[in-house]
């Protein structure tokens, strides 16, 4: 009886073991089949990841199935890559061609980038295979800024050519007219006066170009001088006083006395003179141009306010561009070169300051220069005062 029971138990154990072995075999076989069906994830060649991380341009590596294996943060920021997909269809088609024939290709594309609104971004693209692995490298360099600079350069050349050609052409024409009217003293005097005006205009354009080229792109001053603000304002107002008196415009200065800023006196006088001259040129007769000085804790503000024609809102952001004029005909009539406000802006950048403008059409404009306060910058901090007192 006991022997029969042991035999039955042994048979049951054998049955369970056989079933378990069969299930394990099937599970193993099924897992092996799935492993064969799933493609092995492609890997970057050694050193490629480090190189991509150092590239400033947008970089994307596609595997043989066109999935994104690696993408730089710039590529994702521009919206070129989303998840594991290269979303620019032109780039994807180019990558497939490169994978097929192994030929490196270059092109330029325009991409509407949501991050930057409706405007498109221009990319210079280079697509190349990575060895014989089936991987493809896509490099996209943002060319928007370079194109903008090229457009500014073209505009500058066109504008300066026009600005110089106009007075030179006028001088040539006036010289011929004087030669034909040599027997008419009155005509000679009249045309000679015109020649002097055109010559002065030509000189102003050239002088402004020299000033602009000298300060544009210059680094902020390492060791600025102490400049009394009242001296800057007085020199600027004296330079335009004759023009103001001709139009019966009152020049008024007020505000904080004894204010001192850090900078270059000559350049600051140039900036202030340009602002006051513009205020006089664009103001009606028998009005007022006021210059006010206000010293704050670390900055000094110098404001030039007029009662002139004002500036339209759409032009406020562009008035500091070279040769930009709100009213081109009136600007030329007043002898403006279109460079004055651009010079003011660059002088302020050179002085670690800024220039701002408020304007309303029909009411006038106010330009404000903000410069480092020399009094505050030279005042010792509480810690420095404690050290000085301890040393004494």
CSV table of N, CA and C in Angstrom, one decimal, residues 236-252 272-291 304-309 330 334 365 367:
chain,number,residue,atom,x,y,z
A,236,UNK,N,26.8,121.7,-27.3
A,236,UNK,CA,25.8,121.3,-28.3
A,236,UNK,C,24.8,122.4,-28.6
A,237,UNK,N,24.4,123.1,-27.6
A,237,UNK,CA,23.4,124.2,-27.9
A,237,UNK,C,24.1,125.3,-28.6
A,238,UNK,N,25.3,125.6,-28.3
A,238,UNK,CA,26.0,126.7,-29.0
A,238,UNK,C,26.2,126.4,-30.4
A,239,UNK,N,26.4,125.1,-30.8
A,239,UNK,CA,26.6,124.7,-32.2
A,239,UNK,C,25.3,124.9,-33.0
A,240,UNK,N,24.1,124.9,-32.4
A,240,UNK,CA,22.9,125.0,-33.2
A,240,UNK,C,22.2,126.3,-32.9
A,241,UNK,N,22.8,127.2,-32.1
A,241,UNK,CA,22.1,128.4,-31.7
A,241,UNK,C,21.7,129.3,-32.9
A,242,UNK,N,22.6,129.4,-33.9
A,242,UNK,CA,22.3,130.3,-35.0
A,242,UNK,C,21.1,129.7,-35.8
A,243,UNK,N,21.0,128.4,-36.0
A,243,UNK,CA,19.9,127.8,-36.7
A,243,UNK,C,18.6,128.0,-35.9
A,244,UNK,N,18.7,127.9,-34.6
A,244,UNK,CA,17.5,128.1,-33.7
A,244,UNK,C,17.0,129.6,-33.8
A,245,UNK,N,18.0,130.5,-33.7
A,245,UNK,CA,17.6,131.9,-33.8
A,245,UNK,C,16.9,132.3,-35.1
A,246,UNK,N,17.4,131.6,-36.2
A,246,UNK,CA,16.8,131.9,-37.5
A,246,UNK,C,15.3,131.5,-37.5
A,247,UNK,N,14.9,130.5,-36.8
A,247,UNK,CA,13.5,130.1,-36.7
A,247,UNK,C,12.8,130.6,-35.5
A,248,UNK,N,13.5,131.4,-34.7
A,248,UNK,CA,13.0,132.0,-33.5
A,248,UNK,C,12.6,130.9,-32.5
A,249,UNK,N,13.4,129.8,-32.4
A,249,UNK,CA,13.2,128.7,-31.5
A,249,UNK,C,14.0,129.0,-30.2
A,250,UNK,N,13.3,128.9,-29.1
A,250,UNK,CA,14.0,129.1,-27.8
A,250,UNK,C,14.7,127.8,-27.3
A,251,UNK,N,15.9,127.9,-27.0
A,251,UNK,CA,16.7,126.8,-26.4
A,251,UNK,C,16.8,127.0,-24.9
A,252,UNK,N,16.4,126.0,-24.2
A,252,UNK,CA,16.3,126.0,-22.7
A,252,UNK,C,17.0,124.8,-22.1
A,272,UNK,N,24.9,114.7,-28.5
A,272,UNK,CA,24.0,115.7,-28.0
A,272,UNK,C,23.7,116.7,-29.1
A,273,UNK,N,24.7,117.1,-29.9
A,273,UNK,CA,24.5,118.1,-30.9
A,273,UNK,C,23.6,117.5,-32.0
A,274,UNK,N,23.7,116.3,-32.3
A,274,UNK,CA,22.8,115.7,-33.3
A,274,UNK,C,21.4,115.7,-32.8
A,275,UNK,N,21.1,115.4,-31.6
A,275,UNK,CA,19.8,115.4,-31.0
A,275,UNK,C,19.2,116.8,-31.0
A,276,UNK,N,20.0,117.8,-30.6
A,276,UNK,CA,19.5,119.2,-30.5
A,276,UNK,C,19.2,119.7,-31.9
A,277,UNK,N,20.2,119.4,-32.8
A,277,UNK,CA,20.0,119.9,-34.2
A,277,UNK,C,18.8,119.3,-34.9
A,278,UNK,N,18.5,118.0,-34.6
A,278,UNK,CA,17.3,117.4,-35.2
A,278,UNK,C,16.0,118.1,-34.6
A,279,UNK,N,16.1,118.4,-33.3
A,279,UNK,CA,14.9,119.0,-32.6
A,279,UNK,C,14.6,120.4,-33.3
A,280,UNK,N,15.7,121.1,-33.5
A,280,UNK,CA,15.5,122.4,-34.2
A,280,UNK,C,15.0,122.3,-35.6
A,281,UNK,N,15.6,121.3,-36.3
A,281,UNK,CA,15.3,121.2,-37.8
A,281,UNK,C,13.8,120.8,-38.0
A,282,UNK,N,13.3,120.0,-37.1
A,282,UNK,CA,12.0,119.4,-37.3
A,282,UNK,C,10.9,120.1,-36.4
A,283,UNK,N,11.2,121.3,-35.9
A,283,UNK,CA,10.3,122.1,-35.1
A,283,UNK,C,9.8,123.3,-35.8
A,284,UNK,N,8.5,123.7,-35.7
A,284,UNK,CA,8.0,124.9,-36.3
A,284,UNK,C,8.7,126.1,-35.7
A,285,UNK,N,8.5,127.2,-36.4
A,285,UNK,CA,9.1,128.5,-35.9
A,285,UNK,C,8.4,128.9,-34.6
A,286,UNK,N,9.1,129.6,-33.8
A,286,UNK,CA,8.6,130.2,-32.5
A,286,UNK,C,8.1,129.1,-31.6
A,287,UNK,N,8.9,128.0,-31.5
A,287,UNK,CA,8.6,127.0,-30.5
A,287,UNK,C,9.7,126.9,-29.5
A,288,UNK,N,9.8,125.8,-28.7
A,288,UNK,CA,10.8,125.7,-27.7
A,288,UNK,C,11.4,124.3,-27.8
A,289,UNK,N,12.8,124.3,-27.7
A,289,UNK,CA,13.5,123.0,-27.5
A,289,UNK,C,14.2,123.0,-26.2
A,290,UNK,N,13.9,122.1,-25.3
A,290,UNK,CA,14.4,122.0,-24.0
A,290,UNK,C,15.3,120.8,-23.7
A,291,UNK,N,16.3,121.1,-23.0
A,291,UNK,CA,17.3,120.0,-22.6
A,291,UNK,C,17.2,119.9,-21.1
A,304,UNK,N,16.2,115.6,-24.6
A,304,UNK,CA,16.0,116.7,-25.5
A,304,UNK,C,14.5,116.6,-26.0
A,305,UNK,N,13.7,117.6,-25.7
A,305,UNK,CA,12.3,117.6,-26.0
A,305,UNK,C,12.0,118.7,-27.0
A,306,UNK,N,11.2,118.5,-28.0
A,306,UNK,CA,10.8,119.5,-28.9
A,306,UNK,C,9.3,119.5,-29.1
A,307,UNK,N,8.8,120.5,-29.8
A,307,UNK,CA,7.4,120.7,-30.1
A,307,UNK,C,7.1,120.5,-31.5
A,308,UNK,N,7.8,119.6,-32.1
A,308,UNK,CA,7.8,119.4,-33.6
A,308,UNK,C,6.7,118.6,-34.1
A,309,UNK,N,7.0,118.0,-35.3
A,309,UNK,CA,6.0,117.2,-36.0
A,309,UNK,C,5.7,115.9,-35.5
A,330,UNK,N,11.8,116.2,-46.6
A,330,UNK,CA,12.0,117.3,-45.6
A,330,UNK,C,13.4,117.2,-45.0
A,334,UNK,N,16.4,120.1,-45.0
A,334,UNK,CA,17.0,120.6,-43.8
A,334,UNK,C,18.5,120.3,-43.7
A,365,UNK,N,8.6,115.3,-29.9
A,365,UNK,CA,9.4,114.1,-29.6
A,365,UNK,C,10.4,114.4,-28.4
A,367,UNK,N,13.9,112.7,-26.9
A,367,UNK,CA,15.0,111.7,-26.9
A,367,UNK,C,15.8,111.8,-25.6
